[in-house]
PDB file of C-alpha atoms in Angstrom:
ATOM      1  CA  MET V  24      32.062  59.412 102.172  1.00  0.00           C
ATOM      2  CA  ALA V  25      34.246  56.833 100.424  1.00  0.00           C
ATOM      3  CA  LYS V  26      35.885  55.680 103.642  1.00  0.00           C
ATOM      4  CA  LYS V  27      32.653  54.035 104.810  1.00  0.00           C
ATOM      5  CA  GLY V  28      31.309  53.105 101.380  1.00  0.00           C
ATOM      6  CA  ASN V  29      28.695  55.854 101.246  1.00  0.00           C
ATOM      7  CA  THR V  30      27.180  57.517  98.189  1.00  0.00           C
ATOM      8  CA  LEU V  31      26.693  61.294  98.102  1.00  0.00           C
ATOM      9  CA  VAL V  32      23.656  62.597  96.214  1.00  0.00           C
ATOM     10  CA  LEU V  33      23.165  66.290  95.419  1.00  0.00           C
ATOM     11  CA  ASP V  34      19.581  67.442  94.955  1.00  0.00           C
ATOM     12  CA  LEU V  35      19.844  71.172  94.269  1.00  0.00           C
ATOM     13  CA  ALA V  36      16.979  73.254  92.907  1.00  0.00           C
ATOM     14  CA  ASP V  37      17.605  75.169  89.690  1.00  0.00           C
ATOM     15  CA  ASP V  38      16.065  78.392  91.019  1.00  0.00           C
ATOM     16  CA  LEU V  39      17.954  78.962  94.283  1.00  0.00           C
ATOM     17  CA  GLY V  40      18.474  82.604  93.315  1.00  0.00           C
ATOM     18  CA  ILE V  41      21.002  84.922  94.977  1.00  0.00           C
ATOM     19  CA  ALA V  42      21.764  85.005  98.686  1.00  0.00           C
ATOM     20  CA  HIS V  43      23.454  87.590 100.873  1.00  0.00           C
ATOM     21  CA  THR V  44      24.824  85.804 103.940  1.00  0.00           C
ATOM     22  CA  ASP V  45      28.050  84.712 105.627  1.00  0.00           C
ATOM     23  CA  GLN V  46      29.487  82.205 103.170  1.00  0.00           C
ATOM     24  CA  THR V  47      32.092  80.840 105.598  1.00  0.00           C
ATOM     25  CA  LYS V  48      29.611  80.093 108.390  1.00  0.00           C
ATOM     26  CA  LEU V  49      27.101  78.552 105.986  1.00  0.00           C
ATOM     27  CA  ARG V  50      29.772  76.371 104.407  1.00  0.00           C
ATOM     28  CA  GLN V  51      30.947  75.240 107.848  1.00  0.00           C
ATOM     29  CA  CYS V  52      27.392  74.303 108.829  1.00  0.00           C
ATOM     30  CA  LEU V  53      26.993  72.108 105.739  1.00  0.00           C
ATOM     31  CA  ILE V  54      30.444  70.535 106.121  1.00  0.00           C
ATOM     32  CA  ASN V  55      29.671  69.713 109.761  1.00  0.00           C
ATOM     33  CA  LEU V  56      26.349  68.081 108.859  1.00  0.00           C
ATOM     34  CA  LEU V  57      27.794  66.126 105.922  1.00  0.00           C
ATOM     35  CA  SER V  58      30.732  64.945 108.048  1.00  0.00           C
ATOM     36  CA  ASN V  59      28.349  63.910 110.804  1.00  0.00           C
ATOM     37  CA  ALA V  60      26.173  61.976 108.340  1.00  0.00           C
ATOM     38  CA  ALA V  61      29.192  60.221 106.843  1.00  0.00           C
ATOM     39  CA  LYS V  62      30.471  59.321 110.301  1.00  0.00           C
ATOM     40  CA  PHE V  63      27.270  57.536 111.372  1.00  0.00           C
ATOM     41  CA  THR V  64      26.427  55.854 108.052  1.00  0.00           C
ATOM     42  CA  GLU V  65      28.033  52.798 106.460  1.00  0.00           C
ATOM     43  CA  ASN V  66      27.391  51.556 102.903  1.00  0.00           C
ATOM     44  CA  GLY V  67      24.472  53.926 102.671  1.00  0.00           C
ATOM     45  CA  GLN V  68      23.334  57.110 100.976  1.00  0.00           C
ATOM     46  CA  ILE V  69      23.715  60.728 102.082  1.00  0.00           C
ATOM     47  CA  THR V  70      21.717  63.411 100.304  1.00  0.00           C
ATOM     48  CA  LEU V  71      22.283  67.151 100.344  1.00  0.00           C
ATOM     49  CA  SER V  72      19.300  69.119  99.057  1.00  0.00           C
ATOM     50  CA  ALA V  73      18.745  72.863  98.748  1.00  0.00           C
ATOM     51  CA  VAL V  74      15.591  74.788  97.845  1.00  0.00           C
ATOM     52  CA  GLN V  75      14.290  78.326  98.122  1.00  0.00           C
ATOM     53  CA  GLU V  76      11.109  78.894 100.088  1.00  0.00           C
ATOM     54  CA  GLY V  77       8.990  82.030 100.403  1.00  0.00           C
ATOM     55  CA  ILE V  78       6.974  82.556 103.563  1.00  0.00           C
ATOM     56  CA  ALA V  79       5.073  85.723 104.516  1.00  0.00           C
ATOM     57  CA  GLY V  80       6.958  87.868 102.038  1.00  0.00           C
ATOM     58  CA  SER V  81      10.440  86.687 103.047  1.00  0.00           C
ATOM     59  CA  THR V  82      12.689  84.249 101.213  1.00  0.00           C
ATOM     60  CA  SER V  83      14.655  81.493 102.915  1.00  0.00           C
ATOM     61  CA  LEU V  84      17.196  78.969 101.773  1.00  0.00           C
ATOM     62  CA  VAL V  85      16.490  75.490 103.108  1.00  0.00           C
ATOM     63  CA  PHE V  86      19.262  72.886 103.205  1.00  0.00           C
ATOM     64  CA  ARG V  87      18.628  69.289 104.192  1.00  0.00           C
ATOM     65  CA  VAL V  88      21.221  66.604 104.903  1.00  0.00           C
ATOM     66  CA  THR V  89      19.608  63.161 104.966  1.00  0.00           C
ATOM     67  CA  ASP V  90      21.373  59.891 105.722  1.00  0.00           C
ATOM     68  CA  THR V  91      20.455  56.221 105.983  1.00  0.00           C
ATOM     69  CA  GLY V  92      22.616  55.704 109.070  1.00  0.00           C
ATOM     70  CA  ILE V  93      22.066  54.546 112.641  1.00  0.00           C
ATOM     71  CA  GLY V  94      19.433  57.150 113.527  1.00  0.00           C
ATOM     72  CA  MET V  95      18.543  58.321 117.023  1.00  0.00           C
ATOM     73  CA  SER V  96      15.925  57.810 119.694  1.00  0.00           C
ATOM     74  CA  PRO V  97      13.814  60.778 120.909  1.00  0.00           C
ATOM     75  CA  GLU V  98      15.876  60.840 124.109  1.00  0.00           C
ATOM     76  CA  GLN V  99      19.103  61.117 122.148  1.00  0.00           C
ATOM     77  CA  GLN V 100      17.671  63.871 119.958  1.00  0.00           C
ATOM     78  CA  ALA V 101      16.694  65.908 123.022  1.00  0.00           C
ATOM     79  CA  LYS V 102      20.314  66.536 124.021  1.00  0.00           C
ATOM     80  CA  LEU V 103      21.822  66.497 120.550  1.00  0.00           C
ATOM     81  CA  PHE V 104      22.855  70.148 120.362  1.00  0.00           C
ATOM     82  CA  GLU V 105      24.439  70.380 123.817  1.00  0.00           C
ATOM     83  CA  ARG V 106      28.134  71.233 123.741  1.00  0.00           C
ATOM     84  CA  PHE V 107      30.592  68.425 124.419  1.00  0.00           C
ATOM     85  CA  THR V 108      27.707  65.950 124.292  1.00  0.00           C
ATOM     86  CA  GLN V 109      27.012  63.092 121.883  1.00  0.00           C
ATOM     87  CA  ALA V 110      23.989  60.811 121.684  1.00  0.00           C
ATOM     88  CA  ASP V 111      25.291  58.614 124.508  1.00  0.00           C
ATOM     89  CA  ALA V 112      28.522  57.199 125.910  1.00  0.00           C
ATOM     90  CA  SER V 113      28.498  54.207 123.550  1.00  0.00           C
ATOM     91  CA  THR V 114      28.404  56.580 120.572  1.00  0.00           C
ATOM     92  CA  THR V 115      31.534  58.352 121.779  1.00  0.00           C
ATOM     93  CA  ARG V 116      33.353  55.057 122.347  1.00  0.00           C
ATOM     94  CA  ARG V 117      32.390  53.679 118.940  1.00  0.00           C
ATOM     95  CA  PHE V 118      32.708  56.739 116.734  1.00  0.00           C
ATOM     96  CA  GLY V 119      34.895  59.185 118.706  1.00  0.00           C
ATOM     97  CA  GLY V 120      34.573  62.945 118.410  1.00  0.00           C
ATOM     98  CA  THR V 121      34.203  65.855 120.833  1.00  0.00           C
ATOM     99  CA  GLY V 122      30.458  66.468 120.595  1.00  0.00           C
ATOM    100  CA  LEU V 123      31.060  70.028 119.393  1.00  0.00           C
ATOM    101  CA  GLY V 124      30.132  69.912 115.698  1.00  0.00           C
ATOM    102  CA  LEU V 125      26.360  70.146 116.032  1.00  0.00           C
ATOM    103  CA  ALA V 126      26.523  72.732 118.817  1.00  0.00           C
ATOM    104  CA  ILE V 127      28.662  74.954 116.611  1.00  0.00           C
ATOM    105  CA  THR V 128      26.358  74.348 113.646  1.00  0.00           C
ATOM    106  CA  ARG V 129      23.359  75.511 115.656  1.00  0.00           C
ATOM    107  CA  ALA V 130      25.277  78.556 116.909  1.00  0.00           C
ATOM    108  CA  PHE V 131      26.257  79.535 113.357  1.00  0.00           C
ATOM    109  CA  ALA V 132      22.739  78.980 112.010  1.00  0.00           C
ATOM    110  CA  THR V 133      21.407  81.265 114.748  1.00  0.00           C
ATOM    111  CA  MET V 134      24.013  83.911 113.907  1.00  0.00           C
ATOM    112  CA  LEU V 135      22.776  83.846 110.300  1.00  0.00           C
ATOM    113  CA  GLY V 136      19.227  84.516 111.497  1.00  0.00           C
ATOM    114  CA  GLY V 137      18.081  80.951 110.924  1.00  0.00           C
ATOM    115  CA  GLN V 138      17.516  77.685 112.724  1.00  0.00           C
ATOM    116  CA  ILE V 139      18.340  73.988 112.588  1.00  0.00           C
ATOM    117  CA  ASP V 140      15.970  71.086 113.157  1.00  0.00           C
ATOM    118  CA  VAL V 141      16.386  67.321 113.256  1.00  0.00           C
ATOM    119  CA  ALA V 142      14.110  64.388 112.426  1.00  0.00           C
ATOM    120  CA  SER V 143      15.335  60.864 113.053  1.00  0.00           C
ATOM    121  CA  ARG V 144      14.239  57.283 113.618  1.00  0.00           C
ATOM    122  CA  GLU V 145      16.474  54.777 115.321  1.00  0.00           C
ATOM    123  CA  GLY V 146      17.940  52.328 112.831  1.00  0.00           C
ATOM    124  CA  GLU V 147      16.548  54.172 109.802  1.00  0.00           C
ATOM    125  CA  GLY V 148      18.448  57.431 109.440  1.00  0.00           C
ATOM    126  CA  THR V 149      18.445  61.143 110.184  1.00  0.00           C
ATOM    127  CA  THR V 150      17.592  64.415 108.438  1.00  0.00           C
ATOM    128  CA  PHE V 151      19.014  67.753 109.555  1.00  0.00           C
ATOM    129  CA  THR V 152      17.353  70.876 108.150  1.00  0.00           C
ATOM    130  CA  ILE V 153      18.948  74.326 108.153  1.00  0.00           C
ATOM    131  CA  ARG V 154      16.716  77.257 107.238  1.00  0.00           C
ATOM    132  CA  ILE V 155      18.329  80.700 106.846  1.00  0.00           C
ATOM    133  CA  PRO V 156      17.148  84.022 105.366  1.00  0.00           C
ATOM    134  CA  ALA V 157      18.312  84.508 101.785  1.00  0.00           C
ATOM    135  CA  GLN V 158      19.068  88.132 102.643  1.00  0.00           C
ATOM    136  CA  TYR V 159      20.870  88.443 105.961  1.00  0.00           C
ATOM    137  CA  ARG V 160      19.957  91.422 108.133  1.00  0.00           C
ATOM    138  CA  GLU V 161      21.489  92.155 111.497  1.00  0.00           C
ATOM    139  CA  THR V 162      18.910  91.931 114.261  1.00  0.00           C
ATOM    140  CA  ALA V 163      18.828  92.132 118.017  1.00  0.00           C
ATOM    141  CA  THR V 164      18.701  88.325 118.209  1.00  0.00           C
ATOM    142  CA  GLU V 165      22.467  88.251 117.870  1.00  0.00           C
ATOM    143  CA  THR V 166      22.845  89.897 121.254  1.00  0.00           C
ATOM    144  CA  ARG V 167      20.712  87.128 122.791  1.00  0.00           C
ATOM    145  CA  GLU V 168      22.941  84.317 121.669  1.00  0.00           C
ATOM    146  CA  GLU V 169      23.405  81.501 124.171  1.00  0.00           C
ATOM    147  CA  ALA V 170      26.516  81.295 126.267  1.00  0.00           C
ATOM    148  CA  PRO V 171      28.560  78.066 125.934  1.00  0.00           C
ATOM    149  CA  ASP V 172      26.928  76.669 129.075  1.00  0.00           C
ATOM    150  CA  GLY V 173      23.481  76.956 127.448  1.00  0.00           C
ATOM    151  CA  SER V 174      22.299  79.960 129.471  1.00  0.00           C
ATOM    152  CA  PRO V 175      21.268  83.251 127.834  1.00  0.00           C
ATOM    153  CA  ALA V 176      24.375  85.259 127.113  1.00  0.00           C
ATOM    154  CA  GLN V 177      24.855  88.614 128.772  1.00  0.00           C
ATOM    155  CA  PRO V 178      26.304  91.554 126.868  1.00  0.00           C
ATOM    156  CA  ALA V 179      30.088  91.380 126.899  1.00  0.00           C
ATOM    157  CA  ALA V 180      31.751  93.476 129.536  1.00  0.00           C
ATOM    158  CA  THR V 181      34.199  96.094 128.371  1.00  0.00           C
ATOM    159  CA  PRO V 182      37.712  94.616 128.592  1.00  0.00           C
ATOM    160  CA  LYS V 183      40.036  96.400 130.978  1.00  0.00           C
ATOM    161  CA  THR V 184      43.728  96.978 130.581  1.00  0.00           C
ATOM    162  CA  GLY V 185      45.622  93.841 131.580  1.00  0.00           C
ATOM    163  CA  ASP V 186      42.716  91.468 130.859  1.00  0.00           C
ATOM    164  CA  ARG V 187      44.498  89.703 128.008  1.00  0.00           C
ATOM    165  CA  VAL V 188      44.067  85.900 127.952  1.00  0.00           C
ATOM    166  CA  LEU V 189      46.059  83.586 125.696  1.00  0.00           C
ATOM    167  CA  ILE V 190      44.505  80.274 124.606  1.00  0.00           C
ATOM    168  CA  ILE V 191      46.929  77.614 123.338  1.00  0.00           C
ATOM    169  CA  ASP V 192      45.005  74.672 121.878  1.00  0.00           C
ATOM    170  CA  ASP V 193      45.216  72.825 118.552  1.00  0.00           C
ATOM    171  CA  ASP V 194      41.447  72.236 118.319  1.00  0.00           C
ATOM    172  CA  PRO V 195      39.760  75.158 116.475  1.00  0.00           C
ATOM    173  CA  ALA V 196      36.317  74.384 117.915  1.00  0.00           C
ATOM    174  CA  THR V 197      37.665  74.530 121.471  1.00  0.00           C
ATOM    175  CA  ARG V 198      39.482  77.785 120.749  1.00  0.00           C
ATOM    176  CA  ASP V 199      36.278  79.265 119.333  1.00  0.00           C
ATOM    177  CA  LEU V 200      34.117  78.287 122.311  1.00  0.00           C
ATOM    178  CA  LEU V 201      36.693  79.433 124.864  1.00  0.00           C
ATOM    179  CA  THR V 202      37.137  82.732 123.053  1.00  0.00           C
ATOM    180  CA  ARG V 203      33.400  83.430 122.958  1.00  0.00           C
ATOM    181  CA  PHE V 204      32.999  82.543 126.628  1.00  0.00           C
ATOM    182  CA  LEU V 205      35.954  84.645 127.796  1.00  0.00           C
ATOM    183  CA  GLU V 206      35.036  87.674 125.696  1.00  0.00           C
ATOM    184  CA  LYS V 207      31.564  87.651 127.254  1.00  0.00           C
ATOM    185  CA  GLU V 208      33.314  87.626 130.626  1.00  0.00           C
ATOM    186  CA  GLY V 209      35.148  90.814 129.674  1.00  0.00           C
ATOM    187  CA  PHE V 210      38.553  89.457 128.661  1.00  0.00           C
ATOM    188  CA  ARG V 211      40.541  90.246 125.547  1.00  0.00           C
ATOM    189  CA  VAL V 212      41.537  86.971 123.922  1.00  0.00           C
ATOM    190  CA  ALA V 213      44.364  85.829 121.672  1.00  0.00           C
ATOM    191  CA  SER V 214      44.861  82.223 120.567  1.00  0.00           C
ATOM    192  CA  ALA V 215      47.476  79.915 119.110  1.00  0.00           C
ATOM    193  CA  ALA V 216      47.042  76.564 117.343  1.00  0.00           C
ATOM    194  CA  ASP V 217      50.178  74.847 118.666  1.00  0.00           C
ATOM    195  CA  GLY V 218      52.698  75.076 121.482  1.00  0.00           C
ATOM    196  CA  ARG V 219      55.476  76.801 119.599  1.00  0.00           C
ATOM    197  CA  GLU V 220      53.203  79.531 118.243  1.00  0.00           C
ATOM    198  CA  GLY V 221      51.690  79.907 121.712  1.00  0.00           C
ATOM    199  CA  LEU V 222      55.074  80.408 123.332  1.00  0.00           C
ATOM    200  CA  GLU V 223      55.964  83.092 120.791  1.00  0.00           C
ATOM    201  CA  LEU V 224      52.653  84.880 121.412  1.00  0.00           C
ATOM    202  CA  ALA V 225      53.144  84.678 125.170  1.00  0.00           C
ATOM    203  CA  ARG V 226      56.500  86.414 124.843  1.00  0.00           C
ATOM    204  CA  SER V 227      55.102  89.187 122.654  1.00  0.00           C
ATOM    205  CA  LEU V 228      51.727  89.740 124.379  1.00  0.00           C
ATOM    206  CA  ARG V 229      52.635  89.131 128.048  1.00  0.00           C
ATOM    207  CA  PRO V 230      49.104  87.850 128.836  1.00  0.00           C
ATOM    208  CA  ARG V 231      47.568  88.033 132.284  1.00  0.00           C
ATOM    209  CA  VAL V 232      46.743  84.297 132.163  1.00  0.00           C
ATOM    210  CA  ILE V 233      47.279  81.393 129.747  1.00  0.00           C
ATOM    211  CA  LEU V 234      44.866  78.510 129.056  1.00  0.00           C
ATOM    212  CA  LEU V 235      47.009  75.601 127.873  1.00  0.00           C
ATOM    213  CA  ASP V 236      46.152  72.259 126.267  1.00  0.00           C
ATOM    214  CA  VAL V 237      48.592  69.341 126.549  1.00  0.00           C
ATOM    215  CA  THR V 238      48.340  67.220 123.399  1.00  0.00           C
ATOM    216  CA  MET V 239      49.422  69.474 120.532  1.00  0.00           C
ATOM    217  CA  PRO V 240      51.666  69.274 117.452  1.00  0.00           C
ATOM    218  CA  ARG V 241      55.207  70.711 117.265  1.00  0.00           C
ATOM    219  CA  MET V 242      55.412  71.394 121.017  1.00  0.00           C
ATOM    220  CA  ASP V 243      53.184  69.823 123.657  1.00  0.00           C
ATOM    221  CA  GLY V 244      51.718  71.586 126.675  1.00  0.00           C
ATOM    222  CA  TRP V 245      54.214  70.197 129.166  1.00  0.00           C
ATOM    223  CA  SER V 246      57.095  71.600 127.112  1.00  0.00           C
ATOM    224  CA  VAL V 247      55.362  74.958 126.869  1.00  0.00           C
ATOM    225  CA  LEU V 248      54.787  75.010 130.625  1.00  0.00           C
ATOM    226  CA  ARG V 249      58.442  74.209 131.332  1.00  0.00           C
ATOM    227  CA  ALA V 250      59.569  76.943 128.923  1.00  0.00           C
ATOM    228  CA  LEU V 251      57.245  79.486 130.517  1.00  0.00           C
ATOM    229  CA  ARG V 252      58.452  78.732 134.012  1.00  0.00           C
ATOM    230  CA  ALA V 253      62.092  78.986 132.873  1.00  0.00           C
ATOM    231  CA  ASP V 254      61.542  82.384 131.225  1.00  0.00           C
ATOM    232  CA  PRO V 255      62.428  85.252 133.603  1.00  0.00           C
ATOM    233  CA  ASP V 256      59.799  87.525 132.024  1.00  0.00           C
ATOM    234  CA  LEU V 257      56.966  84.958 131.958  1.00  0.00           C
ATOM    235  CA  GLY V 258      57.799  82.727 134.898  1.00  0.00           C
ATOM    236  CA  ALA V 259      55.084  84.204 137.135  1.00  0.00           C
ATOM    237  CA  THR V 260      52.317  84.124 134.502  1.00  0.00           C
ATOM    238  CA  PRO V 261      49.351  82.037 135.713  1.00  0.00           C
ATOM    239  CA  VAL V 262      48.815  78.946 133.544  1.00  0.00           C
ATOM    240  CA  ILE V 263      45.554  76.965 133.635  1.00  0.00           C
ATOM    241  CA  MET V 264      45.824  73.534 132.034  1.00  0.00           C
ATOM    242  CA  VAL V 265      42.690  72.614 130.022  1.00  0.00           C
ATOM    243  CA  THR V 266      42.948  69.027 128.844  1.00  0.00           C
ATOM    244  CA  VAL V 267      41.339  65.590 128.634  1.00  0.00           C
ATOM    245  CA  LEU V 268      44.335  64.044 130.389  1.00  0.00           C
ATOM    246  CA  ASP V 269      44.239  63.193 134.083  1.00  0.00           C
ATOM    247  CA  GLU V 270      47.702  64.453 135.013  1.00  0.00           C
ATOM    248  CA  GLN V 271      47.039  66.976 137.765  1.00  0.00           C
ATOM    249  CA  SER V 272      50.006  65.970 139.896  1.00  0.00           C
ATOM    250  CA  LEU V 273      52.407  66.398 136.991  1.00  0.00           C
ATOM    251  CA  ALA V 274      50.823  69.727 136.045  1.00  0.00           C
ATOM    252  CA  PHE V 275      51.192  71.206 139.524  1.00  0.00           C
ATOM    253  CA  SER V 276      54.719  69.848 139.888  1.00  0.00           C
ATOM    254  CA  LEU V 277      55.660  71.728 136.710  1.00  0.00           C
ATOM    255  CA  GLY V 278      54.125  74.949 137.999  1.00  0.00           C
ATOM    256  CA  ALA V 279      50.549  75.003 136.693  1.00  0.00           C
ATOM    257  CA  THR V 280      48.244  77.426 138.501  1.00  0.00           C
ATOM    258  CA  ASP V 281      45.045  75.462 137.977  1.00  0.00           C
ATOM    259  CA  TYR V 282      43.776  72.371 136.152  1.00  0.00           C
ATOM    260  CA  LEU V 283      40.474  71.941 134.285  1.00  0.00           C
ATOM    261  CA  HIS V 284      39.275  68.816 132.535  1.00  0.00           C
ATOM    262  CA  LYS V 285      37.645  68.613 129.132  1.00  0.00           C
ATOM    263  CA  PRO V 286      34.717  68.503 128.564  1.00  0.00           C
ATOM    264  CA  ILE V 287      34.847  71.951 130.157  1.00  0.00           C
ATOM    265  CA  GLU V 288      32.528  72.783 133.038  1.00  0.00           C
ATOM    266  CA  TRP V 289      31.806  76.434 132.240  1.00  0.00           C
ATOM    267  CA  GLY V 290      30.979  77.248 135.833  1.00  0.00           C
ATOM    268  CA  HIS V 291      34.398  75.982 136.930  1.00  0.00           C
ATOM    269  CA  LEU V 292      36.107  78.009 134.230  1.00  0.00           C
ATOM    270  CA  LYS V 293      34.214  81.137 135.272  1.00  0.00           C
ATOM    271  CA  GLU V 294      35.259  80.586 138.881  1.00  0.00           C
ATOM    272  CA  ALA V 295      38.880  80.042 137.899  1.00  0.00           C
ATOM    273  CA  MET V 296      38.977  83.185 135.744  1.00  0.00           C
ATOM    274  CA  GLU V 297      37.353  85.529 138.276  1.00  0.00           C
ATOM    275  CA  ARG V 298      40.691  85.962 140.033  1.00  0.00           C
ATOM    276  CA  PHE V 299      42.408  87.150 136.873  1.00  0.00           C
ATOM    277  CA  LYS V 300      40.174  90.064 135.994  1.00  0.00           C
ATOM    278  CA  ALA V 301      41.864  93.438 136.316  1.00  0.00           C
ATOM    279  CA  GLY V 302      41.454  94.681 139.864  1.00  0.00           C
ATOM    280  CA  ALA V 303      41.001  91.218 141.396  1.00  0.00           C
ATOM    281  CA  SER V 304      42.286  91.363 144.955  1.00  0.00           C
ATOM    282  CA  ASP V 305      44.520  88.299 144.828  1.00  0.00           C
ATOM    283  CA  GLY V 306      46.405  89.443 141.706  1.00  0.00           C
ATOM    284  CA  PRO V 307      47.756  87.629 138.657  1.00  0.00           C
ATOM    285  CA  GLY V 308      50.107  85.359 140.539  1.00  0.00           C
ATOM    286  CA  ALA V 309      47.527  83.870 142.895  1.00  0.00           C
ATOM    287  CA  ARG V 310      47.205  80.101 142.905  1.00  0.00           C
ATOM    288  CA  ARG V 311      44.053  78.106 143.446  1.00  0.00           C
ATOM    289  CA  ARG V 312      44.220  75.824 146.480  1.00  0.00           C
TER     290      ARG V 312
END
């Protein structure tokens, strides 16, 4: 807030009562919305309000994050919650970011049995509203959660022996989305937040395939790839590079099996991973051509 000269106002009702919900997911939703508001507002005001509402015998908690920032057009609002998407290209150039925060916020709100809405006017500001049940109850809606590509998710297939995938990426949001996607495809997933940890996990887990980012702390993806190819026990492990960098020639020269760009095209990832499911005819060492 202070970095851009903003003022934070808390408007919390005195009678919010007691809630039974996932505290971590709710906190992450509010942090994401407050961070988003601070990012797109300068020398303005950001307000977090919370009230309890009763509708048709059920009680909900309603959180609103309102800012006096740049606002959005109706066209921008229409694609706001798509993964790896921001309002438009100029927004990404000016403010940066991956376009994941709001998609994750919506996913978490849905998991909690609630919803998120947005109201905005260009040049005047934006209000995000999260409404969740005060008493969480597991329902069948969880099994209908959207897949990362926006299509209705199918029930996860039962993982088979040898379907272990290792994700090595320093971005927690990317790890989360990849994990959810791959588990729905029937893989067992492990993840590491940097190259050194990833290399250690690879040696202990012996995964069927590794998804590897390049730009990471402690040990970058190129160093991990070189180490894997030099290891007699891991040298044949398929490695798919998943990165924003355009370095395909270097990746293949170092022994990468495949190369996917971020933002991830989920259809391309699905196609790439089909060959690594247990029982696939071309086996774990096959290389995409």
